[in-house]
Structures are given as C-alpha cells and as structure tokens.
Amino acid sequence: MNLTADKQEIKSYLLGILDGDRKTQLEERILSAPETYEELLLVEEELIDSYVAGGLSTLERQQFETHFLITAERQKNLRFGQLLKRYVNSHLFPVAVPHVEKGAPAKKSFNLSMLPDAGRPVMVFGIAGVVLLGVALLCWLGYRRPPSRLAQQRVEPVVVVTLAPAAAPRVNVPPKGYDLKLELELANPNFRNYKSELFRENKSVQTRGELRLESKGEQYVVPLTITGEMLSPGDYEVKLCGVSESGANEFIEKYSFRVIE
Amino acid sequence: MNKDWELSQEAFDALLDWLDSDREQAALKYEKIRRSLIKIFTGRGCVEPEDLADETINRVTSKLKEIEKEFSGDRIRYFFGVANKVHLEHLRRKLPQPTPPPTNDPDRIELEFNCLERCIERLSKEHRDLLLRYHGAEGPAETEHRRALAEELGIAPNALRIRVYRIRMGLKECVEKCIERSHG
C-alpha cells in the first residue's frame, strides 16, 4: 500500500470529492482490507485536526462542513479535536508573558522543553547557544545606547482599569489626551488571540482583533486600549471572544463599566 | 426483503457460521463488516449510516439459504453488493435531514474541557508528553516535526501515527464517560 497516495485518496473520499471507479475501489478495500479501514480512521482524525488548525483549502473546508460533518458522531469528534487543540495550545506553548513596567523590554518565559525538538541534545545546545549569543548582543547594544535615546522614550498617557467579569466599576472620563486601558481578567487563558467588541448603551461602537493575553502576577488579562476621546458618560460593555486557530470566535466573557464625569 | 423480517438468534448464528467456522473469528468479522459498512454509508453522505448498515446485514442474513447455494466468492464482498442496493433504495426514499451542529453553549464547552483536562491528567506521563509533542507543530513544519519525533522514539512515522491515535481514542472515551457522569 502506498501510504501517501492512499492517505490523499481517503481524504478526498471523506470530503466527498472522490468519484467514479476510484471511489468504488476504495469502498471495497474499506470493507475487505483491514489496513485501509485503519487508515480511514487515522485520516478522519487528521482531517479534523487540519480543519481545526485552519489548514484546509476553501473547497476542502466547504466540503468538510457540508459533507463530512453530516453525522452526529463526526460532529462529536470535531468537538473533541477542538478541545484537544485548545488544551495543546495552552500547555505546550504558554502565551503567558511576565508583567513588565512601561518602557522596559518585554520578556517571554522560555523553557527548552517547549521546543518541538527538545530531547535532541545537539539541537537543544545549538539553540541555547544562539539564545545566549542574542542576549549578549542585546546587552552590548543596551550598554552602547547613548543617553539621549533613552530620554526620548515617553510614558504613554493611559488610565489603567482592571475589569473582572462580574464587576461593573465606575470610571471617570479620562483627562484630555489620555486613553483608557482596560485589563480584562480571564479565568482560563486558553487562546492565543482574542477579539473584543465595545458597546455603549447596547450599541456597538468599536471592534478590536489581535488582542494578546498577558500575565499580571498570578492573573491573566487581555489588555484593551480605548481612545479617551471615544468615551463619554454612559454604560459600557465589552464582549470578549477567543479566536481559535481556524479563525472561529468563541465567546468568553462579558465585562461592564460605567463612565462618569 | 420482507420488511417485517427480524433478525432472530438462529438467523444470526447462521450468519456467523457462514462468515467463519470459528465462532470467535466470525464475531470479529461481523463487527468489522458492520463498522466498515457504517463508514461506507457515511462516506456516501447518509445521515443514518448505522440503520443502513444493519439493513444490509439483515438482508444478507434473510437470504442466507439462497446465498449459500448460489454464491461462492468473497463473502465479505457480497455485503458490498447488497449495500449498493440498499443505498440506491435509500436515495429513492425521502432523505433524513442532517444533524444540526451542536450549539456553542459556553457552560457545556467548559464542562467538556474540564473533563478533557482530568482525563489527560490520568494518562501516563509518557503518553501525555507524546500526545502534546505530536500535536505541538502544525502547518509546513508538522511533517518534519513528527518524523523527527518518530526517529527519536525509534519507530516508523506511521507507527507513531497509530500510537497517538490509540492514545487519542482512549482519551475520547474517557472524556465521553466523564461528560455522561457530569450530566448525572
């Protein structure tokens, strides 16, 4: 059995785009050849993973949704694939970034075991060497940086408010020239990307994407900056969605606050 | 086939005898045929593949005496011919509507995710690490990443696929049981 050809053929079959004699022959093999049946089971799971990871072409994606997902069993399998992906994303590549002061360079926590090739000593030492060289170069550049450059860094004028899902704090209209930075607290940091929609008096006024998770002490937050000029007294609500690798939005939390004079 | 015909124990035993003289082997063959037929009907876009697979098996069983006299080829393949007929008849009937996708109830998703976390914690460290590392790369890097992982474990890439698949199936079963328990 040619594994790659078989895999591709089975993928087409599952998506309903294999026809004629090839389809009949494959179905006969599913019934009579145990290795083809087993391969079908493997490709089914891999197809679900590809869909969840956004790795299917437009046609494949369309076929997946209209043909592959017709049974409750496969829908259940898709749900499992999505959960597993969420788990892997949150455990293998933690996106937690230690809280840093303004103006200081961001530091990412790094663990060699996170590397795909961890366990291969040559690769690990090689990468570690490159990282050390990089750190040394950054230190050297920092040391050489003229004082005038440091003086040019300005502290951004923002009012920071931390929002928990159940709370509805009152926030003063920011002073002129200041923005409002909301830190939206999250219990389960399961996505890398987040999207928000801001409502004023139940009317959508702003949508933001590509929001990244940050850690603030032991708490995870999604920072959302709102231009001060946009804010006037009234009741506001932020709807936060997690964005999966396939681009699908999953509602996470709703946050409320009241802006006062 | 007479629509009122029901699979009796006697008829079922006769089917098993026809599939293999060894009862254990016959039962395995029966299971395999049923599972394969379900996959075939699903692949053809049938919403109720289990019903059609059972109808195919029942039809073969009900005509077993005639088949035993007339048919001498691959017995498993005989089911394929009957399945084609069953499928054609199914297409002439009114098609059942596809199952609507489950709603994205945040509470349910959280419950399922908690179950998954619990089940993953119950895996051996070896299996947990393997699962995470196997799924730790995607896109163009995925193939090379998995090839390197297989090499590290000293097994063929396909053997690695099968190993991870089995871990995943065990995990899925655990999650399903956990969800059932949670619903009381």
Coordinates of N, CA and C in Angstrom, one line a residue, chain A residues 3 7 13 16 23-24 27-28 30-34 37 39-46 48-49 53 67-77 79-81 83-88 90-93 115-120 188 190 192 245 249-251, chain B residues 32-33 35-37 39-47 49 74 76-77 79-80 84 98-106 108-110 112-113 116-117 120 128 131-138 145-146 148 151-152 158 161-162 165 168-169 171-172 175-176:
Chain A
L3 N 1.3 4.6 1.2 CA 0.6 5.3 2.3 C 0.2 6.7 1.9
K7 N -3.5 7.9 1.6 CA -4.0 9.0 2.6 C -4.7 10.1 1.8
Y13 N -12.0 11.1 -0.4 CA -13.2 10.3 -0.2 C -14.1 10.9 1.0
G16 N -15.9 13.9 0.1 CA -16.9 13.7 -0.9 C -16.5 14.2 -2.3
K23 N -13.6 5.6 -6.2 CA -14.5 5.6 -5.0 C -14.9 4.2 -4.7
T24 N -15.4 3.5 -5.8 CA -15.9 2.1 -5.6 C -14.8 1.2 -5.1
E27 N -14.0 1.9 -1.5 CA -15.0 1.3 -0.6 C -14.9 -0.2 -0.5
E28 N -14.5 -0.8 -1.6 CA -14.3 -2.3 -1.5 C -13.1 -2.6 -0.6
I30 N -12.1 -0.7 1.9 CA -12.5 -0.4 3.3 C -13.2 -1.6 3.9
L31 N -14.0 -2.3 3.1 CA -14.7 -3.5 3.6 C -13.8 -4.7 3.7
S32 N -12.9 -4.9 2.8 CA -12.1 -6.1 2.8 C -10.7 -6.0 3.3
A33 N -10.1 -4.9 3.3 CA -8.7 -4.7 3.7 C -8.6 -4.0 5.0
P34 N -8.2 -4.7 6.1 CA -8.1 -4.0 7.4 C -7.2 -2.8 7.4
Y37 N -9.1 0.2 6.2 CA -10.1 0.7 7.2 C -9.4 1.4 8.3
E39 N -6.5 3.0 8.1 CA -6.0 4.2 7.6 C -7.2 5.3 7.5
L40 N -8.3 4.8 7.2 CA -9.5 5.7 7.1 C -9.8 6.3 8.5
L41 N -9.6 5.5 9.5 CA -9.8 6.1 10.9 C -8.8 7.1 11.2
L42 N -7.5 6.9 10.8 CA -6.5 7.8 11.1 C -6.7 9.1 10.3
V43 N -7.0 9.0 9.0 CA -7.2 10.2 8.2 C -8.4 11.0 8.7
E44 N -9.4 10.3 9.2 CA -10.6 11.1 9.7 C -10.1 12.0 10.8
E45 N -9.3 11.5 11.7 CA -8.9 12.4 12.8 C -7.9 13.5 12.3
E46 N -7.1 13.1 11.4 CA -6.1 14.1 10.8 C -6.9 15.2 10.1
I48 N -9.9 16.3 10.8 CA -10.5 17.1 11.8 C -9.4 18.1 12.3
D49 N -8.2 17.6 12.6 CA -7.1 18.4 13.1 C -6.8 19.5 12.1
A53 N -7.1 23.5 12.7 CA -5.9 24.3 12.6 C -6.0 25.3 11.4
H67 N -20.3 18.1 3.8 CA -20.3 16.6 3.6 C -19.8 15.8 4.8
F68 N -18.6 16.2 5.2 CA -18.0 15.4 6.3 C -18.8 15.4 7.6
L69 N -19.3 16.6 7.9 CA -19.9 16.8 9.2 C -21.4 16.4 9.3
I70 N -21.8 15.5 8.5 CA -23.2 15.3 8.4 C -23.7 14.4 9.6
T71 N -22.9 13.6 10.2 CA -23.4 12.8 11.3 C -23.0 13.4 12.6
A72 N -23.8 13.0 13.6 CA -23.6 13.5 15.0 C -22.3 13.0 15.5
E73 N -21.9 11.8 15.1 CA -20.6 11.2 15.6 C -19.4 12.0 15.1
R74 N -19.5 12.4 13.9 CA -18.3 13.3 13.4 C -18.4 14.7 14.0
Q75 N -19.5 15.2 14.3 CA -19.6 16.5 15.0 C -19.0 16.4 16.4
K76 N -19.3 15.2 17.0 CA -18.7 15.0 18.3 C -17.2 14.9 18.2
N77 N -16.7 14.2 17.2 CA -15.3 14.1 17.0 C -14.6 15.5 16.7
R79 N -15.7 18.3 17.9 CA -15.7 19.0 19.2 C -14.5 18.5 20.0
F80 N -14.2 17.2 20.0 CA -13.1 16.7 20.7 C -11.8 17.3 20.2
G81 N -11.7 17.3 18.8 CA -10.5 17.9 18.2 C -10.3 19.3 18.6
L83 N -11.3 20.8 21.4 CA -10.9 20.8 22.8 C -9.4 20.4 23.0
L84 N -9.0 19.4 22.2 CA -7.7 18.9 22.3 C -6.7 20.0 21.8
K85 N -7.1 20.7 20.8 CA -6.3 21.7 20.2 C -6.1 22.9 21.3
R86 N -7.2 23.2 21.9 CA -7.2 24.2 22.9 C -6.3 23.8 24.1
Y87 N -6.4 22.6 24.5 CA -5.5 22.1 25.6 C -4.0 22.2 25.1
V88 N -3.7 21.7 24.0 CA -2.3 21.6 23.5 C -1.8 23.1 23.4
S90 N -2.7 25.6 25.1 CA -2.5 26.3 26.4 C -1.4 25.6 27.2
H91 N -1.0 24.4 26.8 CA 0.0 23.7 27.6 C 1.4 23.6 27.0
L92 N 1.4 23.5 25.7 CA 2.7 23.3 25.0 C 3.4 24.7 24.8
F93 N 2.6 25.6 24.4 CA 3.1 26.9 24.1 C 2.4 28.0 24.9
L115 N 10.3 23.4 23.1 CA 10.7 23.3 21.7 C 10.3 21.9 21.1
P116 N 9.9 22.0 19.8 CA 9.5 20.7 19.2 C 10.6 19.7 19.2
D117 N 11.8 20.1 19.2 CA 12.9 19.1 19.1 C 13.6 18.9 20.5
A118 N 12.9 19.3 21.5 CA 13.6 19.1 22.9 C 13.9 17.7 23.0
G119 N 15.0 17.4 23.6 CA 15.3 16.0 23.8 C 16.4 15.6 22.8
R120 N 16.6 16.4 21.8 CA 17.7 16.1 20.8 C 18.9 17.0 21.3
N188 N -9.6 31.3 32.5 CA -9.0 30.3 31.7 C -8.3 30.8 30.4
N190 N -7.1 30.2 27.4 CA -7.0 29.1 26.5 C -6.8 29.5 25.1
R192 N -4.7 32.1 22.1 CA -3.5 33.0 21.9 C -4.0 34.3 21.4
E245 N -7.5 28.7 16.2 CA -6.5 28.7 15.1 C -7.2 28.7 13.7
N249 N -14.6 32.3 16.3 CA -14.7 33.0 17.5 C -15.5 32.2 18.6
E250 N -15.0 32.2 19.8 CA -15.7 31.5 20.9 C -15.9 32.6 22.0
F251 N -17.2 32.8 22.3 CA -17.5 33.8 23.3 C -16.8 33.4 24.7
Chain B
K32 N -16.4 -6.2 12.1 CA -15.6 -5.5 11.1 C -16.5 -5.1 9.9
I33 N -17.3 -6.0 9.5 CA -18.2 -5.7 8.3 C -19.2 -4.6 8.7
R35 N -18.9 -2.2 11.0 CA -18.1 -0.9 11.1 C -17.8 -0.4 9.8
S36 N -17.3 -1.2 8.9 CA -16.9 -0.8 7.5 C -18.1 -0.3 6.7
L37 N -19.3 -1.0 6.9 CA -20.5 -0.5 6.2 C -20.9 0.8 6.7
K39 N -19.0 3.2 7.8 CA -18.1 4.2 7.2 C -18.4 4.4 5.7
I40 N -18.8 3.3 5.0 CA -19.1 3.5 3.6 C -20.4 4.3 3.4
F41 N -21.4 4.0 4.2 CA -22.7 4.8 4.1 C -22.4 6.3 4.5
T42 N -21.6 6.4 5.5 CA -21.3 7.8 5.9 C -20.6 8.5 4.8
G43 N -19.6 7.8 4.2 CA -18.8 8.4 3.1 C -19.7 8.8 1.9
R44 N -20.9 8.1 1.8 CA -21.8 8.4 0.7 C -22.8 9.5 1.1
G45 N -22.6 10.1 2.3 CA -23.4 11.2 2.7 C -24.7 10.8 3.4
C46 N -24.8 9.6 3.9 CA -26.0 9.1 4.6 C -26.0 9.6 6.0
V47 N -27.1 10.1 6.4 CA -27.2 10.7 7.8 C -27.4 9.6 8.9
P49 N -26.2 6.2 9.0 CA -25.4 5.1 8.4 C -25.6 3.8 9.2
D74 N -15.9 -14.1 -2.5 CA -15.5 -13.5 -1.2 C -16.8 -13.1 -0.4
I76 N -17.2 -11.4 2.4 CA -17.3 -10.1 2.8 C -17.7 -9.1 1.7
R77 N -17.2 -9.4 0.5 CA -17.5 -8.5 -0.6 C -19.0 -8.6 -1.0
F79 N -21.4 -8.4 0.8 CA -22.1 -7.4 1.6 C -22.1 -6.1 0.8
F80 N -21.0 -5.9 0.1 CA -20.8 -4.6 -0.7 C -21.9 -4.5 -1.8
N84 N -24.8 -1.6 -1.9 CA -25.1 -0.7 -3.0 C -26.6 -0.7 -3.3
P98 N -29.8 16.3 7.8 CA -28.5 16.2 8.5 C -28.7 16.7 9.9
T99 N -27.9 16.1 10.8 CA -27.9 16.5 12.2 C -27.5 18.0 12.3
P100 N -28.2 18.8 13.0 CA -27.8 20.2 13.1 C -26.5 20.2 14.1
P101 N -25.6 21.1 13.8 CA -24.4 21.1 14.6 C -24.8 21.5 16.0
P102 N -24.0 21.0 17.1 CA -24.4 21.4 18.4 C -24.2 22.9 18.7
T103 N -25.0 23.4 19.5 CA -24.8 24.9 19.8 C -23.6 25.1 20.7
N104 N -23.0 26.3 20.6 CA -21.8 26.6 21.3 C -22.2 27.1 22.7
D105 N -22.7 26.2 23.5 CA -23.0 26.6 24.9 C -21.8 26.7 25.7
P106 N -21.4 28.0 26.2 CA -20.1 28.1 26.9 C -20.0 27.2 28.1
R108 N -21.3 24.2 28.5 CA -21.0 22.9 28.1 C -19.6 22.7 27.6
I109 N -19.1 23.7 26.9 CA -17.7 23.7 26.4 C -16.8 23.6 27.6
E110 N -17.1 24.4 28.6 CA -16.2 24.4 29.8 C -16.2 23.1 30.5
E112 N -16.8 20.2 29.1 CA -16.1 19.2 28.3 C -14.6 19.4 28.4
F113 N -14.2 20.7 28.5 CA -12.8 21.0 28.6 C -12.2 20.5 29.9
L116 N -11.7 16.9 29.7 CA -10.5 16.6 28.9 C -9.3 16.8 29.8
E117 N -9.2 17.9 30.5 CA -8.1 18.1 31.4 C -7.9 17.0 32.4
I120 N -6.7 13.8 30.7 CA -5.3 13.9 30.3 C -4.4 13.8 31.5
R128 N 1.1 11.3 27.9 CA 0.7 12.7 27.9 C 1.7 13.6 27.1
L131 N 1.5 12.8 23.3 CA 0.3 13.5 22.8 C 0.6 15.0 22.5
L132 N 1.2 15.6 23.5 CA 1.4 17.1 23.4 C 2.5 17.3 22.4
R133 N 3.5 16.5 22.4 CA 4.6 16.8 21.4 C 4.2 16.5 20.0
Y134 N 3.4 15.4 19.8 CA 2.9 15.1 18.5 C 2.0 16.2 17.9
H135 N 1.2 16.8 18.7 CA 0.3 17.9 18.2 C 1.0 19.3 18.4
G136 N 2.2 19.3 18.7 CA 2.9 20.6 19.1 C 3.4 21.4 17.9
A137 N 3.2 20.8 16.7 CA 3.5 21.6 15.5 C 2.5 21.4 14.4
E138 N 2.3 22.5 13.6 CA 1.3 22.3 12.6 C 1.8 23.1 11.4
H145 N 8.5 17.6 11.9 CA 8.4 17.5 13.4 C 8.0 16.1 13.8
R146 N 7.1 15.5 13.2 CA 6.6 14.2 13.5 C 7.6 13.1 13.1
A148 N 10.8 13.6 13.0 CA 11.9 13.7 14.0 C 11.5 13.0 15.3
E151 N 11.7 9.3 14.9 CA 13.1 8.9 14.9 C 13.6 8.8 16.3
E152 N 13.3 9.8 17.1 CA 13.7 9.9 18.5 C 13.2 8.6 19.2
N158 N 4.6 6.0 10.6 CA 3.2 5.5 10.6 C 2.9 4.8 12.0
R161 N 1.9 7.5 14.3 CA 0.5 7.9 14.0 C -0.4 7.0 14.7
I162 N -0.2 5.7 14.6 CA -1.1 4.7 15.2 C -1.1 4.8 16.7
Y165 N -2.9 7.8 17.8 CA -4.3 7.6 17.5 C -5.0 6.8 18.7
R168 N -5.3 8.9 21.7 CA -6.4 9.8 21.5 C -7.8 9.1 21.6
M169 N -7.9 7.9 21.1 CA -9.2 7.2 21.2 C -9.5 6.9 22.7
L171 N -8.5 8.6 25.2 CA -8.8 9.9 25.8 C -10.3 10.3 25.5
K172 N -10.7 10.1 24.3 CA -12.0 10.4 23.8 C -13.0 9.6 24.6
V175 N -13.3 11.1 28.1 CA -14.0 12.4 28.1 C -15.5 12.1 28.0
E176 N -15.9 11.2 27.1 CA -17.3 10.9 26.9 C -17.9 10.4 28.2

